[in-house]
């Protein structure tokens, strides 16, 4: 049974930082593309960042230079370091796995499994 469990969400002030974590189980983690996605109130889910099995990362333009995705295959863990947070980053953040190993930050249909999410709220 595949499980993805996120943690690290919180309420912070603009300009502060947060680190999200996602722990995976039930599949060969090291072969999967992993991604972070978010859904803001009243908006569709969007891609934030992805990282492929070789460690190559891709970012949405809105977070490039502020967010860093990383993975620890020994721990089946995925991370998202978020710096210089803005109110527009407020959303439910979820991690997802694409078992094919192919990463697409903007194509949500490529992902086979999703976590429940962790809430990030940024106030001005």
GROMACS .gro file of N, CA and C in nm:
model
  372
    1UNK      N    1   0.084  -0.119   0.000
    1UNK     CA    2   0.000   0.000   0.000
    1UNK      C    3   0.088   0.124   0.000
    2UNK      N    4   0.066   0.208  -0.098
    2UNK     CA    5   0.145   0.331  -0.109
    2UNK      C    6   0.092   0.436  -0.013
    3UNK      N    7   0.184   0.501   0.057
    3UNK     CA    8   0.149   0.611   0.145
    3UNK      C    9   0.246   0.725   0.126
    4UNK      N   10   0.191   0.845   0.125
    4UNK     CA   11   0.270   0.968   0.122
    4UNK      C   12   0.219   1.055   0.235
    5UNK      N   13   0.307   1.093   0.326
    5UNK     CA   14   0.265   1.169   0.443
    5UNK      C   15   0.348   1.296   0.453
    6UNK      N   16   0.279   1.408   0.443
    6UNK     CA   17   0.346   1.538   0.451
    6UNK      C   18   0.344   1.594   0.592
    7UNK      N   19   0.439   1.681   0.619
    7UNK     CA   20   0.443   1.752   0.746
    7UNK      C   21   0.521   1.881   0.727
    8UNK      N   22   0.512   1.969   0.826
    8UNK     CA   23   0.591   2.091   0.825
    8UNK      C   24   0.514   2.218   0.794
    9UNK      N   25   0.387   2.205   0.756
    9UNK     CA   26   0.310   2.324   0.729
    9UNK      C   27   0.284   2.405   0.855
   10UNK      N   28   0.268   2.536   0.837
   10UNK     CA   29   0.249   2.624   0.952
   10UNK      C   30   0.197   2.758   0.905
   11UNK      N   31   0.166   2.845   1.001
   11UNK     CA   32   0.129   2.983   0.972
   11UNK      C   33   0.249   3.071   1.002
   12UNK      N   34   0.294   3.149   0.904
   12UNK     CA   35   0.412   3.232   0.920
   12UNK      C   36   0.387   3.371   0.863
   13UNK      N   37   0.480   3.461   0.890
   13UNK     CA   38   0.476   3.596   0.835
   13UNK      C   39   0.549   3.599   0.701
   14UNK      N   40   0.512   3.693   0.619
   14UNK     CA   41   0.581   3.712   0.492
   14UNK      C   42   0.730   3.734   0.516
   15UNK      N   43   0.811   3.672   0.430
   15UNK     CA   44   0.956   3.682   0.444
   15UNK      C   45   1.020   3.569   0.523
   16UNK      N   46   0.938   3.494   0.596
   16UNK     CA   47   0.991   3.384   0.675
   16UNK      C   48   1.009   3.258   0.591
   17UNK      N   49   1.061   3.156   0.655
   17UNK     CA   50   1.090   3.031   0.585
   17UNK      C   51   1.018   2.913   0.649
   18UNK      N   52   0.996   2.810   0.570
   18UNK     CA   53   0.942   2.683   0.617
   18UNK      C   54   1.008   2.570   0.541
   19UNK      N   55   1.012   2.453   0.605
   19UNK     CA   56   1.061   2.334   0.537
   19UNK      C   57   0.955   2.225   0.547
   20UNK      N   58   0.907   2.184   0.432
   20UNK     CA   59   0.809   2.076   0.427
   20UNK      C   60   0.880   1.942   0.406
   21UNK      N   61   0.820   1.838   0.462
   21UNK     CA   62   0.873   1.703   0.445
   21UNK      C   63   0.762   1.610   0.397
   22UNK      N   64   0.803   1.508   0.326
   22UNK     CA   65   0.710   1.404   0.279
   22UNK      C   66   0.782   1.271   0.292
   23UNK      N   67   0.720   1.178   0.360
   23UNK     CA   68   0.778   1.044   0.375
   23UNK      C   69   0.691   0.946   0.298
   24UNK      N   70   0.757   0.865   0.216
   24UNK     CA   71   0.686   0.772   0.127
   24UNK      C   72   0.710   0.628   0.167
   25UNK      N   73   0.615   0.544   0.133
   25UNK     CA   74   0.630   0.401   0.156
   25UNK      C   75   0.542   0.325   0.058
   26UNK      N   76   0.577   0.198   0.036
   26UNK     CA   77   0.493   0.112  -0.046
   26UNK      C   78   0.533   0.100  -0.192
   27UNK      N   79   0.643   0.160  -0.231
   27UNK     CA   80   0.691   0.149  -0.369
   27UNK      C   81   0.841   0.179  -0.369
   28UNK      N   82   0.905   0.159  -0.485
   28UNK     CA   83   1.048   0.182  -0.496
   28UNK      C   84   1.073   0.332  -0.511
   29UNK      N   85   1.094   0.395  -0.400
   29UNK     CA   86   1.101   0.542  -0.395
   29UNK      C   87   1.209   0.597  -0.488
   30UNK      N   88   1.326   0.533  -0.489
   30UNK     CA   89   1.439   0.589  -0.562
   30UNK      C   90   1.416   0.595  -0.712
   31UNK      N   91   1.320   0.521  -0.764
   31UNK     CA   92   1.294   0.519  -0.909
   31UNK      C   93   1.184   0.615  -0.951
   32UNK      N   94   1.119   0.676  -0.856
   32UNK     CA   95   1.004   0.761  -0.888
   32UNK      C   96   1.043   0.907  -0.899
   33UNK      N   97   0.970   0.976  -0.985
   33UNK     CA   98   0.975   1.122  -0.983
   33UNK      C   99   0.888   1.166  -0.866
   34UNK      N  100   0.937   1.263  -0.792
   34UNK     CA  101   0.861   1.318  -0.680
   34UNK      C  102   0.835   1.465  -0.702
   35UNK      N  103   0.719   1.511  -0.659
   35UNK     CA  104   0.687   1.650  -0.679
   35UNK      C  105   0.610   1.711  -0.563
   36UNK      N  106   0.617   1.841  -0.556
   36UNK     CA  107   0.535   1.920  -0.463
   36UNK      C  108   0.436   1.999  -0.546
   37UNK      N  109   0.313   1.999  -0.500
   37UNK     CA  110   0.205   2.070  -0.565
   37UNK      C  111   0.128   2.148  -0.459
   38UNK      N  112   0.053   2.246  -0.502
   38UNK     CA  113  -0.025   2.325  -0.405
   38UNK      C  114  -0.158   2.365  -0.464
   39UNK      N  115  -0.253   2.384  -0.373
   39UNK     CA  116  -0.385   2.432  -0.412
   39UNK      C  117  -0.424   2.544  -0.318
   40UNK      N  118  -0.439   2.661  -0.375
   40UNK     CA  119  -0.484   2.777  -0.298
   40UNK      C  120  -0.636   2.783  -0.299
   41UNK      N  121  -0.696   2.847  -0.200
   41UNK     CA  122  -0.843   2.856  -0.196
   41UNK      C  123  -0.898   2.916  -0.325
   42UNK      N  124  -0.994   2.847  -0.385
   42UNK     CA  125  -1.058   2.896  -0.504
   42UNK      C  126  -0.979   2.879  -0.632
   43UNK      N  127  -0.865   2.811  -0.624
   43UNK     CA  128  -0.782   2.792  -0.742
   43UNK      C  129  -0.757   2.644  -0.768
   44UNK      N  130  -0.711   2.614  -0.888
   44UNK     CA  131  -0.677   2.477  -0.922
   44UNK      C  132  -0.540   2.441  -0.864
   45UNK      N  133  -0.521   2.311  -0.848
   45UNK     CA  134  -0.392   2.263  -0.802
   45UNK      C  135  -0.286   2.295  -0.906
   46UNK      N  136  -0.167   2.337  -0.861
   46UNK     CA  137  -0.061   2.370  -0.953
   46UNK      C  138   0.071   2.307  -0.906
   47UNK      N  139   0.159   2.284  -1.002
   47UNK     CA  140   0.289   2.229  -0.970
   47UNK      C  141   0.380   2.335  -0.910
   48UNK      N  142   0.458   2.295  -0.813
   48UNK     CA  143   0.554   2.384  -0.747
   48UNK      C  144   0.697   2.346  -0.786
   49UNK      N  145   0.731   2.219  -0.767
   49UNK     CA  146   0.866   2.172  -0.797
   49UNK      C  147   0.865   2.021  -0.810
   50UNK      N  148   0.953   1.970  -0.895
   50UNK     CA  149   0.969   1.826  -0.910
   50UNK      C  150   1.117   1.790  -0.906
   51UNK      N  151   1.143   1.664  -0.873
   51UNK     CA  152   1.280   1.615  -0.872
   51UNK      C  153   1.280   1.472  -0.923
   52UNK      N  154   1.364   1.444  -1.021
   52UNK     CA  155   1.362   1.312  -1.081
   52UNK      C  156   1.455   1.217  -1.006
   53UNK      N  157   1.457   1.089  -1.045
   53UNK     CA  158   1.541   0.993  -0.971
   53UNK      C  159   1.689   1.028  -0.970
   54UNK      N  160   1.733   1.111  -1.065
   54UNK     CA  161   1.874   1.149  -1.072
   54UNK      C  162   1.904   1.278  -0.997
   55UNK      N  163   1.800   1.335  -0.936
   55UNK     CA  164   1.818   1.457  -0.859
   55UNK      C  165   1.802   1.586  -0.938
   56UNK      N  166   1.756   1.575  -1.060
   56UNK     CA  167   1.735   1.695  -1.141
   56UNK      C  168   1.603   1.759  -1.103
   57UNK      N  169   1.607   1.888  -1.077
   57UNK     CA  170   1.491   1.960  -1.026
   57UNK      C  171   1.436   2.055  -1.131
   58UNK      N  172   1.306   2.077  -1.119
   58UNK     CA  173   1.236   2.174  -1.204
   58UNK      C  174   1.142   2.253  -1.114
   59UNK      N  175   1.129   2.382  -1.142
   59UNK     CA  176   1.048   2.468  -1.057
   59UNK      C  177   0.947   2.548  -1.138
   60UNK      N  178   0.836   2.578  -1.076
   60UNK     CA  179   0.743   2.674  -1.132
   60UNK      C  180   0.808   2.812  -1.125
   61UNK      N  181   0.776   2.895  -1.222
   61UNK     CA  182   0.838   3.026  -1.228
   61UNK      C  183   0.813   3.110  -1.104
   62UNK      N  184   0.697   3.092  -1.042
   62UNK     CA  185   0.661   3.174  -0.927
   62UNK      C  186   0.743   3.146  -0.802
   63UNK      N  187   0.812   3.030  -0.799
   63UNK     CA  188   0.889   2.995  -0.680
   63UNK      C  189   1.038   2.984  -0.707
   64UNK      N  190   1.076   2.993  -0.832
   64UNK     CA  191   1.217   2.976  -0.868
   64UNK      C  192   1.303   3.080  -0.795
   65UNK      N  193   1.411   3.032  -0.736
   65UNK     CA  194   1.499   3.120  -0.660
   65UNK      C  195   1.462   3.135  -0.514
   66UNK      N  196   1.341   3.091  -0.477
   66UNK     CA  197   1.298   3.099  -0.337
   66UNK      C  198   1.281   2.961  -0.275
   67UNK      N  199   1.236   2.864  -0.353
   67UNK     CA  200   1.210   2.728  -0.304
   67UNK      C  201   1.317   2.634  -0.356
   68UNK      N  202   1.350   2.532  -0.274
   68UNK     CA  203   1.444   2.428  -0.314
   68UNK      C  204   1.387   2.292  -0.280
   69UNK      N  205   1.378   2.207  -0.381
   69UNK     CA  206   1.331   2.070  -0.359
   69UNK      C  207   1.452   1.978  -0.346
   70UNK      N  208   1.440   1.879  -0.260
   70UNK     CA  209   1.548   1.782  -0.244
   70UNK      C  210   1.487   1.649  -0.201
   71UNK      N  211   1.567   1.544  -0.214
   71UNK     CA  212   1.519   1.412  -0.176
   71UNK      C  213   1.632   1.333  -0.110
   72UNK      N  214   1.592   1.244  -0.020
   72UNK     CA  215   1.686   1.155   0.046
   72UNK      C  216   1.634   1.013   0.021
   73UNK      N  217   1.693   0.946  -0.075
   73UNK     CA  218   1.644   0.813  -0.112
   73UNK      C  219   1.664   0.710  -0.002
   74UNK      N  220   1.763   0.730   0.084
   74UNK     CA  221   1.787   0.636   0.194
   74UNK      C  222   1.675   0.641   0.297
   75UNK      N  223   1.609   0.757   0.304
   75UNK     CA  224   1.501   0.776   0.402
   75UNK      C  225   1.363   0.778   0.337
   76UNK      N  226   1.358   0.757   0.205
   76UNK     CA  227   1.230   0.769   0.132
   76UNK      C  228   1.163   0.903   0.161
   77UNK      N  229   1.243   1.007   0.162
   77UNK     CA  230   1.192   1.137   0.202
   77UNK      C  231   1.211   1.242   0.094
   78UNK      N  232   1.119   1.334   0.093
   78UNK     CA  233   1.118   1.448   0.000
   78UNK      C  234   1.104   1.574   0.083
   79UNK      N  235   1.174   1.679   0.042
   79UNK     CA  236   1.171   1.804   0.117
   79UNK      C  237   1.143   1.922   0.024
   80UNK      N  238   1.089   2.028   0.082
   80UNK     CA  239   1.074   2.154   0.012
   80UNK      C  240   1.113   2.265   0.107
   81UNK      N  241   1.226   2.326   0.081
   81UNK     CA  242   1.271   2.441   0.159
   81UNK      C  243   1.212   2.566   0.094
   82UNK      N  244   1.133   2.638   0.171
   82UNK     CA  245   1.064   2.756   0.119
   82UNK      C  246   1.115   2.879   0.192
   83UNK      N  247   1.182   2.966   0.120
   83UNK     CA  248   1.234   3.091   0.175
   83UNK      C  249   1.160   3.210   0.118
   84UNK      N  250   1.173   3.322   0.184
   84UNK     CA  251   1.110   3.447   0.139
   84UNK      C  252   0.964   3.425   0.104
   85UNK      N  253   0.891   3.365   0.194
   85UNK     CA  254   0.752   3.332   0.167
   85UNK      C  255   0.667   3.457   0.148
   86UNK      N  256   0.569   3.446   0.060
   86UNK     CA  257   0.479   3.555   0.027
   86UNK      C  258   0.335   3.512   0.059
   87UNK      N  259   0.245   3.608   0.081
   87UNK     CA  260   0.105   3.571   0.105
   87UNK      C  261   0.047   3.485  -0.007
   88UNK      N  262   0.091   3.507  -0.130
   88UNK     CA  263   0.039   3.427  -0.242
   88UNK      C  264   0.088   3.283  -0.242
   89UNK      N  265   0.179   3.250  -0.152
   89UNK     CA  266   0.222   3.110  -0.136
   89UNK      C  267   0.126   3.032  -0.045
   90UNK      N  268   0.029   3.100   0.013
   90UNK     CA  269  -0.068   3.033   0.100
   90UNK      C  270  -0.145   2.928   0.021
   91UNK      N  271  -0.142   2.804   0.069
   91UNK     CA  272  -0.206   2.694  -0.001
   91UNK      C  273  -0.190   2.566   0.080
   92UNK      N  274  -0.263   2.463   0.035
   92UNK     CA  275  -0.240   2.328   0.085
   92UNK      C  276  -0.135   2.266  -0.005
   93UNK      N  277  -0.025   2.222   0.055
   93UNK     CA  278   0.086   2.164  -0.021
   93UNK      C  279   0.083   2.013  -0.009
   94UNK      N  280   0.093   1.947  -0.124
   94UNK     CA  281   0.089   1.801  -0.128
   94UNK      C  282   0.209   1.749  -0.205
   95UNK      N  283   0.258   1.632  -0.163
   95UNK     CA  284   0.360   1.566  -0.241
   95UNK      C  285   0.294   1.457  -0.326
   96UNK      N  286   0.361   1.421  -0.434
   96UNK     CA  287   0.307   1.322  -0.525
   96UNK      C  288   0.420   1.241  -0.587
   97UNK      N  289   0.387   1.121  -0.630
   97UNK     CA  290   0.485   1.030  -0.688
   97UNK      C  291   0.442   0.987  -0.827
   98UNK      N  292   0.535   0.993  -0.921
   98UNK     CA  293   0.514   0.941  -1.056
   98UNK      C  294   0.603   0.818  -1.071
   99UNK      N  295   0.544   0.699  -1.070
   99UNK     CA  296   0.622   0.577  -1.071
   99UNK      C  297   0.700   0.557  -1.201
  100UNK      N  298   0.660   0.626  -1.307
  100UNK     CA  299   0.733   0.615  -1.433
  100UNK      C  300   0.873   0.672  -1.422
  101UNK      N  301   0.892   0.763  -1.324
  101UNK     CA  302   1.021   0.830  -1.313
  101UNK      C  303   1.030   0.956  -1.396
  102UNK      N  304   0.927   0.980  -1.477
  102UNK     CA  305   0.927   1.099  -1.562
  102UNK      C  306   0.862   1.216  -1.488
  103UNK      N  307   0.929   1.330  -1.491
  103UNK     CA  308   0.882   1.446  -1.415
  103UNK      C  309   0.822   1.552  -1.505
  104UNK      N  310   0.706   1.603  -1.464
  104UNK     CA  311   0.642   1.713  -1.533
  104UNK      C  312   0.584   1.806  -1.427
  105UNK      N  313   0.640   1.925  -1.412
  105UNK     CA  314   0.592   2.014  -1.306
  105UNK      C  315   0.452   2.067  -1.337
  106UNK      N  316   0.415   2.067  -1.465
  106UNK     CA  317   0.287   2.125  -1.502
  106UNK      C  318   0.183   2.023  -1.545
  107UNK      N  319   0.216   1.895  -1.547
  107UNK     CA  320   0.123   1.791  -1.589
  107UNK      C  321   0.091   1.701  -1.472
  108UNK      N  322  -0.016   1.733  -1.403
  108UNK     CA  323  -0.052   1.661  -1.282
  108UNK      C  324  -0.094   1.517  -1.310
  109UNK      N  325  -0.140   1.491  -1.433
  109UNK     CA  326  -0.185   1.358  -1.469
  109UNK      C  327  -0.075   1.253  -1.469
  110UNK      N  328   0.051   1.297  -1.465
  110UNK     CA  329   0.163   1.203  -1.466
  110UNK      C  330   0.183   1.136  -1.331
  111UNK      N  331   0.118   1.185  -1.227
  111UNK     CA  332   0.144   1.140  -1.091
  111UNK      C  333   0.043   1.036  -1.047
  112UNK      N  334   0.094   0.927  -0.991
  112UNK     CA  335   0.012   0.813  -0.956
  112UNK      C  336  -0.044   0.819  -0.814
  113UNK      N  337   0.032   0.877  -0.725
  113UNK     CA  338  -0.010   0.878  -0.584
  113UNK      C  339   0.011   1.017  -0.525
  114UNK      N  340  -0.080   1.050  -0.431
  114UNK     CA  341  -0.081   1.182  -0.369
  114UNK      C  342  -0.094   1.169  -0.219
  115UNK      N  343  -0.030   1.264  -0.148
  115UNK     CA  344  -0.050   1.272  -0.006
  115UNK      C  345  -0.172   1.357   0.027
  116UNK      N  346  -0.205   1.363   0.155
  116UNK     CA  347  -0.321   1.439   0.199
  116UNK      C  348  -0.295   1.588   0.206
  117UNK      N  349  -0.172   1.626   0.223
  117UNK     CA  350  -0.138   1.767   0.223
  117UNK      C  351  -0.107   1.824   0.359
  118UNK      N  352  -0.037   1.938   0.358
  118UNK     CA  353  -0.006   2.013   0.479
  118UNK      C  354  -0.027   2.161   0.447
  119UNK      N  355  -0.092   2.232   0.538
  119UNK     CA  356  -0.134   2.370   0.512
  119UNK      C  357  -0.022   2.469   0.542
  120UNK      N  358   0.000   2.558   0.446
  120UNK     CA  359   0.093   2.669   0.464
  120UNK      C  360   0.013   2.799   0.451
  121UNK      N  361   0.022   2.883   0.553
  121UNK     CA  362  -0.046   3.011   0.553
  121UNK      C  363   0.055   3.121   0.577
  122UNK      N  364   0.060   3.216   0.485
  122UNK     CA  365   0.155   3.327   0.495
  122UNK      C  366   0.078   3.457   0.506
  123UNK      N  367   0.101   3.529   0.612
  123UNK     CA  368   0.031   3.655   0.634
  123UNK      C  369   0.127   3.772   0.613
  124UNK      N  370   0.067   3.883   0.569
  124UNK     CA  371   0.149   4.002   0.539
  124UNK      C  372   0.171   4.088   0.660
   0.00000   0.00000   0.00000
